[in-house]
Amino acid sequence: MIHKPVIKKREYKIPIKTKLILVFLMTTIIIFSVNMYMYMNMNYMITKIDKIYVSNTKLNELQNALSGVQGKMTEYLNTKSSDSMEEYFNYQENYSSLLEDLNIKTVNNTGKLMEKNIRNISESYMEITDKAIQAKRGRNVEKYKVLYEEACKYYAYIDTYIYSLNNQQFQNNSSNYEILFSSLKYFEMINMLILTLVGCLNIVLILILTRGITKPLKELSEAANMVAEGKLDITLVEITSHDEVAVVSHAFNQMVRNLKSYIEQLKDSMESESAMKEKELLTAAHLKDAQLKYLQAQINPHFLFNTLNAGAQLAMMENAEKTYTYVQNVADFFRYNVQKNNGNVTLEKEIELVDNYIYILNVRFSGDIHFNKKVDESLINVQVPSMILQPIVENCINYGIRGMEGKGIIEMSVYREDDSICISIRDNGIGMKQEKIKEIMEGQIKVSDLSSDSNGVGIGNVISRLRLFFDRENVIEITSMGENLGTEVAIFIPLEEKGK
Amino acid sequence: MKFRKRTGIKLNKVTLVFTGILVILLSALTITSLLYFNIQIDAVKKMSDPSYKEYGNHYVLITDDNQDSFWDEVYQGALNAGEESNVYVERFGEDLAVSYTKAELMEMAIAAKVNGIIVEADQSEEMKALIDQAEDKGIPVVTVMTDCYGSKRQSFIGLGSYNLGREYGREIIQIANENTKKVLILMNANTDDNNQNILYTGINETLSNEGNHLNLNIETKIVNDTGSFSSEEAIRDIFIDSEQLPDIIICLDEENTLSTYQAVVDYNLVGDVKIIGYYTSDTILKAISQDVISATIAVDSKQIGKSCVDSLNEFINTAHVSDFVTLEVTTVTQKNLKEYLNDDTQTGN
């Protein structure tokens, strides 16, 4: 997958440098060739304009040569000097050679036909002048005079002809010149237009061609920015070119792929670690659950209090009044525990439970505990969480009264105080240290601190449940005046919560 | 493996199409401009190198008056006839800055070694000598409209003055009535010219043979004896003396016909003075349709030109040609004007 494009790349690799050179070479060639073409044509026009009056110049030369011939002939006829004869022949030769350039064919073009006539008349003229020179040399006075007259006539004809042709050509040339000159200006404009067009075309071409080079770079940088922002799930950069950018793009793609797979691996290992931890935790929870199930299996309250009920009935049949009452109380005590399923009971039930508990303890400890209660009967129907008073009383007995000398007294009073119902449980036991009270209030008592014969519900638990039930902090107050001065636990139930 | 789909693919497509169109448009414009430029350059190249056709023989036509529409048509006829037989006919002296006489032009044509000369000759010795000189140098000469008797010319192409005189005479008889008394013939000043005498004889004989019932007084007047523009003045002079007004004026050339026509209109004498004219230019035909000119002699001038070229060709090819070529003339009056015009358009003139 990685190697294939590498091989391909080598086959089609065109470096950016070559690409750029090709682009600029191409546009330059276009501009250059168009320019060259225009330049050559314009040059042709200019040469044409330059040459336009050449025909006039030639005719002027012709006329000069002609007058030279005529002049020298006259001079010779006048002076018979060999110099003038030589010059005459020179002029004649020159004139003849100039005539060679003139048209000799019969054509339907006025100018060309005039050239033909000039040439022919000139030839006739030169025959005459030659004859005149000959006659002069032969001293044939009569003849050369006649010939001279004739030559003069012919000279005048040719002169007129050349003059007329010159005139005609000048007119022609002037109009041609005008046309050429105006077209030259016109061509300059077309030239400019074409150059502008080609320039625009080149700019567009350069834009298109360089776009092919810069576009992959731009895409690559965009992709790199995305990766820099942490978006590793970007799609890979498409490799369209086969140049240096392609190499970089390929490397970039490889890097992104590697990063991705690395992160994937990291994620996998983290996931397996957390799974292991979870498993551990789950094992612990299951253990607890198993312990609980075990405990529950051990104590089946229904079984217990049915058994106790049976015991109570047996005691009644045997007329053992005290035993009956005792067993009945124990049964009631346990039934209460079974009934508190929903967790909320009336205060009356709670108080009854305390009564049962005290009775059972008094049987156990042969009436050591004096329990006085002072209850405002109008308040006993208030709903409270179950198992809140019994643990407190148990606490009073276990920590307050048990270790003391003399008679243990527990007083419970239920009364109204401001907006609250106050349930106060007071003992005259050994009292509590302030540190201990603080510890209890802050819930620092541990489970292991519970005594072996408690029913398992500690004061901390009571406080927590009261706070949760009434949704406020100050539900309980523990006060102790000092050592051996007893302890008071006061529970405050908000009156407006009565309906709960 | 997924590849990145290009963002803004739509925009890219639009840009691509747009740039594509731009490139095509610019290229098309450039190529069109270049082609246009090329066409223009070619046009300029052609303009400065005019094309021309080459011919075998070179004939020249030498006439007195280069401005006359009659001679223009003769020349056109000659040119067309030459075109068919690979001959170029030049209206000699037309392009020169100096206006030369016929004799001088003859001399120049001889010096220019042309292949044939067509000349409106006259009876002068100079003309005769020049024609002979040309013939001596191997240049065939044909005379046209007016002959040069006694010269070595190869052929004469003309109307035949006697015939022409008879045509004029017959027209006079047609127009004249009991009240017609004076007929004036406008003559040219070439005293040597025999043609006018023959023509005059033709008129006279016709009148005495066919019109002896009429009591006509025939007079002649030479109108171009004092140089350029003299004929027009001379014609005006005729009308100044209202007592001596002629009833019929005979004009023997186009110029005199036009001058007389204009004078008759100017002096408000339409109907009083009748004109028998010569040649059928547009103005003259219009005057006939308005009955200002009673009749005119119609000459097929193009046919004359053609006959000249044909004669020269024939001589050059066969070394022999008929000495005298007479062309038919017709008379155009208001009656046969339409017919004449129809014929004219049919022959493509």
PDB file of C-alpha atoms in Angstrom, chain A residues 41-261:
ATOM      1  CA  ASN A  41       4.199  42.111 -40.593  1.00  0.00           C
ATOM      2  CA  MET A  42       4.601  45.600 -39.232  1.00  0.00           C
ATOM      3  CA  ASN A  43       8.126  45.617 -40.525  1.00  0.00           C
ATOM      4  CA  TYR A  44       6.850  44.606 -43.936  1.00  0.00           C
ATOM      5  CA  MET A  45       4.423  47.529 -43.828  1.00  0.00           C
ATOM      6  CA  ILE A  46       7.115  49.958 -42.819  1.00  0.00           C
ATOM      7  CA  THR A  47       9.417  48.727 -45.593  1.00  0.00           C
ATOM      8  CA  LYS A  48       6.526  49.114 -47.962  1.00  0.00           C
ATOM      9  CA  ILE A  49       6.008  52.695 -46.859  1.00  0.00           C
ATOM     10  CA  ASP A  50       9.714  53.332 -47.171  1.00  0.00           C
ATOM     11  CA  LYS A  51       9.723  51.993 -50.698  1.00  0.00           C
ATOM     12  CA  ILE A  52       6.592  53.745 -51.806  1.00  0.00           C
ATOM     13  CA  TYR A  53       8.322  56.655 -53.493  1.00  0.00           C
ATOM     14  CA  VAL A  54      11.106  54.542 -54.951  1.00  0.00           C
ATOM     15  CA  SER A  55       9.379  54.529 -58.341  1.00  0.00           C
ATOM     16  CA  ASN A  56       9.376  58.338 -58.316  1.00  0.00           C
ATOM     17  CA  THR A  57      13.028  58.432 -57.424  1.00  0.00           C
ATOM     18  CA  LYS A  58      13.795  56.043 -60.255  1.00  0.00           C
ATOM     19  CA  LEU A  59      11.863  58.123 -62.730  1.00  0.00           C
ATOM     20  CA  ASN A  60      13.742  61.207 -61.577  1.00  0.00           C
ATOM     21  CA  GLU A  61      16.998  59.362 -62.145  1.00  0.00           C
ATOM     22  CA  LEU A  62      15.748  58.369 -65.568  1.00  0.00           C
ATOM     23  CA  GLN A  63      14.899  61.958 -66.367  1.00  0.00           C
ATOM     24  CA  ASN A  64      18.319  63.141 -65.188  1.00  0.00           C
ATOM     25  CA  ALA A  65      20.051  60.535 -67.317  1.00  0.00           C
ATOM     26  CA  LEU A  66      17.918  61.552 -70.296  1.00  0.00           C
ATOM     27  CA  SER A  67      18.762  65.223 -69.942  1.00  0.00           C
ATOM     28  CA  GLY A  68      22.399  64.135 -69.557  1.00  0.00           C
ATOM     29  CA  VAL A  69      22.220  62.325 -72.887  1.00  0.00           C
ATOM     30  CA  GLN A  70      20.505  65.273 -74.558  1.00  0.00           C
ATOM     31  CA  GLY A  71      22.900  67.793 -72.973  1.00  0.00           C
ATOM     32  CA  LYS A  72      26.012  65.916 -73.924  1.00  0.00           C
ATOM     33  CA  MET A  73      24.768  65.317 -77.446  1.00  0.00           C
ATOM     34  CA  THR A  74      24.103  69.021 -77.834  1.00  0.00           C
ATOM     35  CA  GLU A  75      27.486  69.794 -76.340  1.00  0.00           C
ATOM     36  CA  TYR A  76      29.174  67.442 -78.748  1.00  0.00           C
ATOM     37  CA  LEU A  77      27.306  68.859 -81.688  1.00  0.00           C
ATOM     38  CA  ASN A  78      28.366  72.295 -80.536  1.00  0.00           C
ATOM     39  CA  THR A  79      31.985  71.594 -79.681  1.00  0.00           C
ATOM     40  CA  LYS A  80      32.833  68.187 -81.126  1.00  0.00           C
ATOM     41  CA  SER A  81      34.992  67.621 -78.054  1.00  0.00           C
ATOM     42  CA  SER A  82      35.968  64.056 -77.344  1.00  0.00           C
ATOM     43  CA  ASP A  83      35.223  64.606 -73.646  1.00  0.00           C
ATOM     44  CA  SER A  84      31.613  65.374 -74.294  1.00  0.00           C
ATOM     45  CA  MET A  85      31.337  62.388 -76.605  1.00  0.00           C
ATOM     46  CA  GLU A  86      32.715  60.144 -73.935  1.00  0.00           C
ATOM     47  CA  GLU A  87      30.334  61.604 -71.431  1.00  0.00           C
ATOM     48  CA  TYR A  88      27.527  61.215 -73.941  1.00  0.00           C
ATOM     49  CA  PHE A  89      28.241  57.513 -74.199  1.00  0.00           C
ATOM     50  CA  ASN A  90      28.443  57.229 -70.437  1.00  0.00           C
ATOM     51  CA  TYR A  91      25.077  58.882 -70.042  1.00  0.00           C
ATOM     52  CA  GLN A  92      23.647  56.812 -72.824  1.00  0.00           C
ATOM     53  CA  GLU A  93      24.858  53.630 -71.182  1.00  0.00           C
ATOM     54  CA  ASN A  94      23.453  54.715 -67.866  1.00  0.00           C
ATOM     55  CA  TYR A  95      20.181  55.666 -69.476  1.00  0.00           C
ATOM     56  CA  SER A  96      19.966  52.324 -71.281  1.00  0.00           C
ATOM     57  CA  SER A  97      20.588  50.413 -68.099  1.00  0.00           C
ATOM     58  CA  LEU A  98      17.897  52.426 -66.344  1.00  0.00           C
ATOM     59  CA  LEU A  99      15.524  51.667 -69.214  1.00  0.00           C
ATOM     60  CA  GLU A 100      16.115  47.968 -68.628  1.00  0.00           C
ATOM     61  CA  ASP A 101      14.049  48.249 -65.459  1.00  0.00           C
ATOM     62  CA  LEU A 102      11.025  49.519 -67.336  1.00  0.00           C
ATOM     63  CA  ASN A 103       8.214  47.296 -68.518  1.00  0.00           C
ATOM     64  CA  ILE A 104       8.407  46.121 -72.145  1.00  0.00           C
ATOM     65  CA  LYS A 105       5.189  44.131 -72.332  1.00  0.00           C
ATOM     66  CA  THR A 106       1.782  45.211 -73.536  1.00  0.00           C
ATOM     67  CA  VAL A 107      -0.438  45.213 -70.456  1.00  0.00           C
ATOM     68  CA  ASN A 108      -3.719  46.790 -69.453  1.00  0.00           C
ATOM     69  CA  ASN A 109      -2.130  48.910 -66.735  1.00  0.00           C
ATOM     70  CA  THR A 110      -1.717  52.563 -67.645  1.00  0.00           C
ATOM     71  CA  GLY A 111       1.503  53.097 -65.759  1.00  0.00           C
ATOM     72  CA  LYS A 112       3.119  49.951 -67.118  1.00  0.00           C
ATOM     73  CA  LEU A 113       2.039  50.775 -70.637  1.00  0.00           C
ATOM     74  CA  MET A 114       3.537  54.243 -70.255  1.00  0.00           C
ATOM     75  CA  GLU A 115       6.774  52.611 -69.196  1.00  0.00           C
ATOM     76  CA  LYS A 116       6.689  50.561 -72.367  1.00  0.00           C
ATOM     77  CA  ASN A 117       6.118  53.647 -74.488  1.00  0.00           C
ATOM     78  CA  ILE A 118       8.924  55.511 -72.717  1.00  0.00           C
ATOM     79  CA  ARG A 119      11.273  52.639 -73.320  1.00  0.00           C
ATOM     80  CA  ASN A 120      10.410  52.333 -76.990  1.00  0.00           C
ATOM     81  CA  ILE A 121      10.454  56.049 -77.685  1.00  0.00           C
ATOM     82  CA  SER A 122      13.762  56.289 -75.819  1.00  0.00           C
ATOM     83  CA  GLU A 123      15.236  53.576 -77.999  1.00  0.00           C
ATOM     84  CA  SER A 124      14.072  55.421 -81.083  1.00  0.00           C
ATOM     85  CA  TYR A 125      15.489  58.605 -79.579  1.00  0.00           C
ATOM     86  CA  MET A 126      18.877  57.056 -78.944  1.00  0.00           C
ATOM     87  CA  GLU A 127      19.034  55.738 -82.464  1.00  0.00           C
ATOM     88  CA  ILE A 128      18.574  59.297 -83.635  1.00  0.00           C
ATOM     89  CA  THR A 129      21.138  60.748 -81.258  1.00  0.00           C
ATOM     90  CA  ASP A 130      23.624  58.091 -82.277  1.00  0.00           C
ATOM     91  CA  LYS A 131      23.010  58.943 -85.883  1.00  0.00           C
ATOM     92  CA  ALA A 132      23.384  62.645 -85.091  1.00  0.00           C
ATOM     93  CA  ILE A 133      26.741  61.987 -83.435  1.00  0.00           C
ATOM     94  CA  GLN A 134      27.800  59.916 -86.432  1.00  0.00           C
ATOM     95  CA  ALA A 135      26.727  62.648 -88.820  1.00  0.00           C
ATOM     96  CA  LYS A 136      28.650  65.223 -86.823  1.00  0.00           C
ATOM     97  CA  ARG A 137      31.725  63.073 -86.962  1.00  0.00           C
ATOM     98  CA  GLY A 138      31.187  62.661 -90.708  1.00  0.00           C
ATOM     99  CA  ARG A 139      30.771  66.446 -90.945  1.00  0.00           C
ATOM    100  CA  ASN A 140      27.429  65.915 -92.581  1.00  0.00           C
ATOM    101  CA  VAL A 141      26.090  69.262 -91.465  1.00  0.00           C
ATOM    102  CA  GLU A 142      22.665  69.048 -93.100  1.00  0.00           C
ATOM    103  CA  LYS A 143      21.958  65.622 -91.731  1.00  0.00           C
ATOM    104  CA  TYR A 144      22.976  66.214 -88.156  1.00  0.00           C
ATOM    105  CA  LYS A 145      20.988  69.406 -88.000  1.00  0.00           C
ATOM    106  CA  VAL A 146      17.838  67.546 -89.091  1.00  0.00           C
ATOM    107  CA  LEU A 147      18.617  64.709 -86.712  1.00  0.00           C
ATOM    108  CA  TYR A 148      19.203  67.158 -83.917  1.00  0.00           C
ATOM    109  CA  GLU A 149      15.811  68.734 -84.513  1.00  0.00           C
ATOM    110  CA  GLU A 150      14.222  65.319 -84.457  1.00  0.00           C
ATOM    111  CA  ALA A 151      16.107  64.321 -81.305  1.00  0.00           C
ATOM    112  CA  CYS A 152      14.907  67.475 -79.604  1.00  0.00           C
ATOM    113  CA  LYS A 153      11.335  66.622 -80.490  1.00  0.00           C
ATOM    114  CA  TYR A 154      11.702  63.077 -79.195  1.00  0.00           C
ATOM    115  CA  TYR A 155      13.445  64.367 -76.132  1.00  0.00           C
ATOM    116  CA  ALA A 156      10.472  66.585 -75.429  1.00  0.00           C
ATOM    117  CA  TYR A 157       8.082  63.668 -75.916  1.00  0.00           C
ATOM    118  CA  ILE A 158      10.020  61.413 -73.549  1.00  0.00           C
ATOM    119  CA  ASP A 159      10.342  64.223 -71.073  1.00  0.00           C
ATOM    120  CA  THR A 160       6.589  64.730 -71.104  1.00  0.00           C
ATOM    121  CA  TYR A 161       6.027  61.014 -70.842  1.00  0.00           C
ATOM    122  CA  ILE A 162       8.346  60.651 -67.862  1.00  0.00           C
ATOM    123  CA  TYR A 163       6.874  63.734 -66.266  1.00  0.00           C
ATOM    124  CA  SER A 164       3.334  62.423 -66.768  1.00  0.00           C
ATOM    125  CA  LEU A 165       4.194  58.983 -65.474  1.00  0.00           C
ATOM    126  CA  ASN A 166       6.000  60.534 -62.554  1.00  0.00           C
ATOM    127  CA  ASN A 167       2.967  62.607 -61.775  1.00  0.00           C
ATOM    128  CA  GLN A 168       0.635  59.697 -62.067  1.00  0.00           C
ATOM    129  CA  GLN A 169       2.788  57.495 -59.905  1.00  0.00           C
ATOM    130  CA  PHE A 170       3.197  60.240 -57.376  1.00  0.00           C
ATOM    131  CA  GLN A 171      -0.557  60.511 -57.095  1.00  0.00           C
ATOM    132  CA  ASN A 172      -0.843  56.758 -56.844  1.00  0.00           C
ATOM    133  CA  ASN A 173       1.944  56.531 -54.330  1.00  0.00           C
ATOM    134  CA  SER A 174       0.526  59.353 -52.267  1.00  0.00           C
ATOM    135  CA  SER A 175      -2.815  57.664 -51.989  1.00  0.00           C
ATOM    136  CA  ASN A 176      -1.080  54.355 -51.285  1.00  0.00           C
ATOM    137  CA  TYR A 177       1.041  56.081 -48.696  1.00  0.00           C
ATOM    138  CA  GLU A 178      -2.010  57.502 -47.046  1.00  0.00           C
ATOM    139  CA  ILE A 179      -3.733  54.132 -47.021  1.00  0.00           C
ATOM    140  CA  LEU A 180      -0.622  52.395 -45.758  1.00  0.00           C
ATOM    141  CA  PHE A 181      -0.022  54.995 -43.116  1.00  0.00           C
ATOM    142  CA  SER A 182      -3.561  54.878 -41.842  1.00  0.00           C
ATOM    143  CA  SER A 183      -3.540  51.088 -41.903  1.00  0.00           C
ATOM    144  CA  LEU A 184      -0.255  51.161 -40.036  1.00  0.00           C
ATOM    145  CA  LYS A 185      -1.895  53.099 -37.223  1.00  0.00           C
ATOM    146  CA  TYR A 186      -4.836  50.779 -37.387  1.00  0.00           C
ATOM    147  CA  PHE A 187      -2.542  47.767 -37.236  1.00  0.00           C
ATOM    148  CA  GLU A 188      -0.803  49.242 -34.244  1.00  0.00           C
ATOM    149  CA  MET A 189      -4.133  49.262 -32.457  1.00  0.00           C
ATOM    150  CA  ILE A 190      -4.901  45.686 -33.481  1.00  0.00           C
ATOM    151  CA  ASN A 191      -1.392  44.829 -32.394  1.00  0.00           C
ATOM    152  CA  MET A 192      -2.001  46.311 -28.959  1.00  0.00           C
ATOM    153  CA  LEU A 193      -5.312  44.517 -28.717  1.00  0.00           C
ATOM    154  CA  ILE A 194      -3.789  41.175 -29.641  1.00  0.00           C
ATOM    155  CA  LEU A 195      -0.904  41.658 -27.220  1.00  0.00           C
ATOM    156  CA  THR A 196      -3.335  42.550 -24.438  1.00  0.00           C
ATOM    157  CA  LEU A 197      -5.414  39.489 -25.237  1.00  0.00           C
ATOM    158  CA  VAL A 198      -2.391  37.230 -25.297  1.00  0.00           C
ATOM    159  CA  GLY A 199      -1.215  38.791 -22.035  1.00  0.00           C
ATOM    160  CA  CYS A 200      -4.560  38.085 -20.382  1.00  0.00           C
ATOM    161  CA  LEU A 201      -4.543  34.573 -21.781  1.00  0.00           C
ATOM    162  CA  ASN A 202      -1.078  34.016 -20.376  1.00  0.00           C
ATOM    163  CA  ILE A 203      -2.055  35.306 -16.952  1.00  0.00           C
ATOM    164  CA  VAL A 204      -5.028  32.940 -16.884  1.00  0.00           C
ATOM    165  CA  LEU A 205      -2.839  30.072 -18.058  1.00  0.00           C
ATOM    166  CA  ILE A 206      -0.238  30.813 -15.391  1.00  0.00           C
ATOM    167  CA  LEU A 207      -2.974  30.997 -12.755  1.00  0.00           C
ATOM    168  CA  ILE A 208      -4.394  27.652 -13.833  1.00  0.00           C
ATOM    169  CA  LEU A 209      -1.040  25.940 -14.111  1.00  0.00           C
ATOM    170  CA  THR A 210       0.413  27.266 -10.857  1.00  0.00           C
ATOM    171  CA  ARG A 211      -2.834  26.389  -9.128  1.00  0.00           C
ATOM    172  CA  GLY A 212      -2.048  22.772  -9.914  1.00  0.00           C
ATOM    173  CA  ILE A 213       1.183  23.252  -7.961  1.00  0.00           C
ATOM    174  CA  THR A 214      -0.087  25.306  -5.020  1.00  0.00           C
ATOM    175  CA  LYS A 215      -3.390  23.556  -4.522  1.00  0.00           C
ATOM    176  CA  PRO A 216      -1.947  20.292  -3.105  1.00  0.00           C
ATOM    177  CA  LEU A 217       0.240  22.420  -0.832  1.00  0.00           C
ATOM    178  CA  LYS A 218      -2.786  24.332   0.389  1.00  0.00           C
ATOM    179  CA  GLU A 219      -4.694  21.129   1.016  1.00  0.00           C
ATOM    180  CA  LEU A 220      -1.738  19.697   2.846  1.00  0.00           C
ATOM    181  CA  SER A 221      -1.424  22.764   5.085  1.00  0.00           C
ATOM    182  CA  GLU A 222      -5.165  22.676   5.806  1.00  0.00           C
ATOM    183  CA  ALA A 223      -4.911  19.028   6.773  1.00  0.00           C
ATOM    184  CA  ALA A 224      -1.837  19.795   8.930  1.00  0.00           C
ATOM    185  CA  ASN A 225      -3.766  22.548  10.719  1.00  0.00           C
ATOM    186  CA  MET A 226      -6.596  20.124  11.428  1.00  0.00           C
ATOM    187  CA  VAL A 227      -4.157  17.633  12.878  1.00  0.00           C
ATOM    188  CA  ALA A 228      -2.616  20.444  14.922  1.00  0.00           C
ATOM    189  CA  GLU A 229      -6.076  21.170  16.354  1.00  0.00           C
ATOM    190  CA  GLY A 230      -6.267  17.520  17.359  1.00  0.00           C
ATOM    191  CA  LYS A 231      -8.733  16.372  14.741  1.00  0.00           C
ATOM    192  CA  LEU A 232      -7.042  13.156  13.867  1.00  0.00           C
ATOM    193  CA  ASP A 233     -10.087  11.714  12.140  1.00  0.00           C
ATOM    194  CA  ILE A 234      -9.583  13.903   9.054  1.00  0.00           C
ATOM    195  CA  THR A 235      -9.600  12.160   5.717  1.00  0.00           C
ATOM    196  CA  LEU A 236      -6.203  11.700   4.175  1.00  0.00           C
ATOM    197  CA  VAL A 237      -4.780  14.193   1.690  1.00  0.00           C
ATOM    198  CA  GLU A 238      -5.406  13.027  -1.866  1.00  0.00           C
ATOM    199  CA  ILE A 239      -2.210  12.731  -3.895  1.00  0.00           C
ATOM    200  CA  THR A 240      -2.884  13.979  -7.407  1.00  0.00           C
ATOM    201  CA  SER A 241       0.493  15.280  -8.461  1.00  0.00           C
ATOM    202  CA  HIS A 242       3.756  13.434  -8.758  1.00  0.00           C
ATOM    203  CA  ASP A 243       6.167  16.011  -7.486  1.00  0.00           C
ATOM    204  CA  GLU A 244       7.831  17.006  -4.224  1.00  0.00           C
ATOM    205  CA  VAL A 245       4.480  17.933  -2.749  1.00  0.00           C
ATOM    206  CA  ALA A 246       3.301  14.420  -3.402  1.00  0.00           C
ATOM    207  CA  VAL A 247       6.238  13.089  -1.387  1.00  0.00           C
ATOM    208  CA  VAL A 248       5.451  15.405   1.513  1.00  0.00           C
ATOM    209  CA  SER A 249       1.743  14.596   1.301  1.00  0.00           C
ATOM    210  CA  HIS A 250       2.528  10.925   1.369  1.00  0.00           C
ATOM    211  CA  ALA A 251       4.738  11.317   4.424  1.00  0.00           C
ATOM    212  CA  PHE A 252       2.030  13.377   6.094  1.00  0.00           C
ATOM    213  CA  ASN A 253      -0.599  10.730   5.387  1.00  0.00           C
ATOM    214  CA  GLN A 254       1.701   8.088   6.805  1.00  0.00           C
ATOM    215  CA  MET A 255       2.239  10.199   9.918  1.00  0.00           C
ATOM    216  CA  VAL A 256      -1.504  10.675  10.422  1.00  0.00           C
ATOM    217  CA  ARG A 257      -2.096   6.968   9.974  1.00  0.00           C
ATOM    218  CA  ASN A 258       0.631   6.097  12.482  1.00  0.00           C
ATOM    219  CA  LEU A 259      -0.634   8.646  14.999  1.00  0.00           C
ATOM    220  CA  LYS A 260      -4.089   7.200  14.699  1.00  0.00           C
ATOM    221  CA  SER A 261      -2.989   3.633  15.239  1.00  0.00           C
TER     222      SER A 261
END
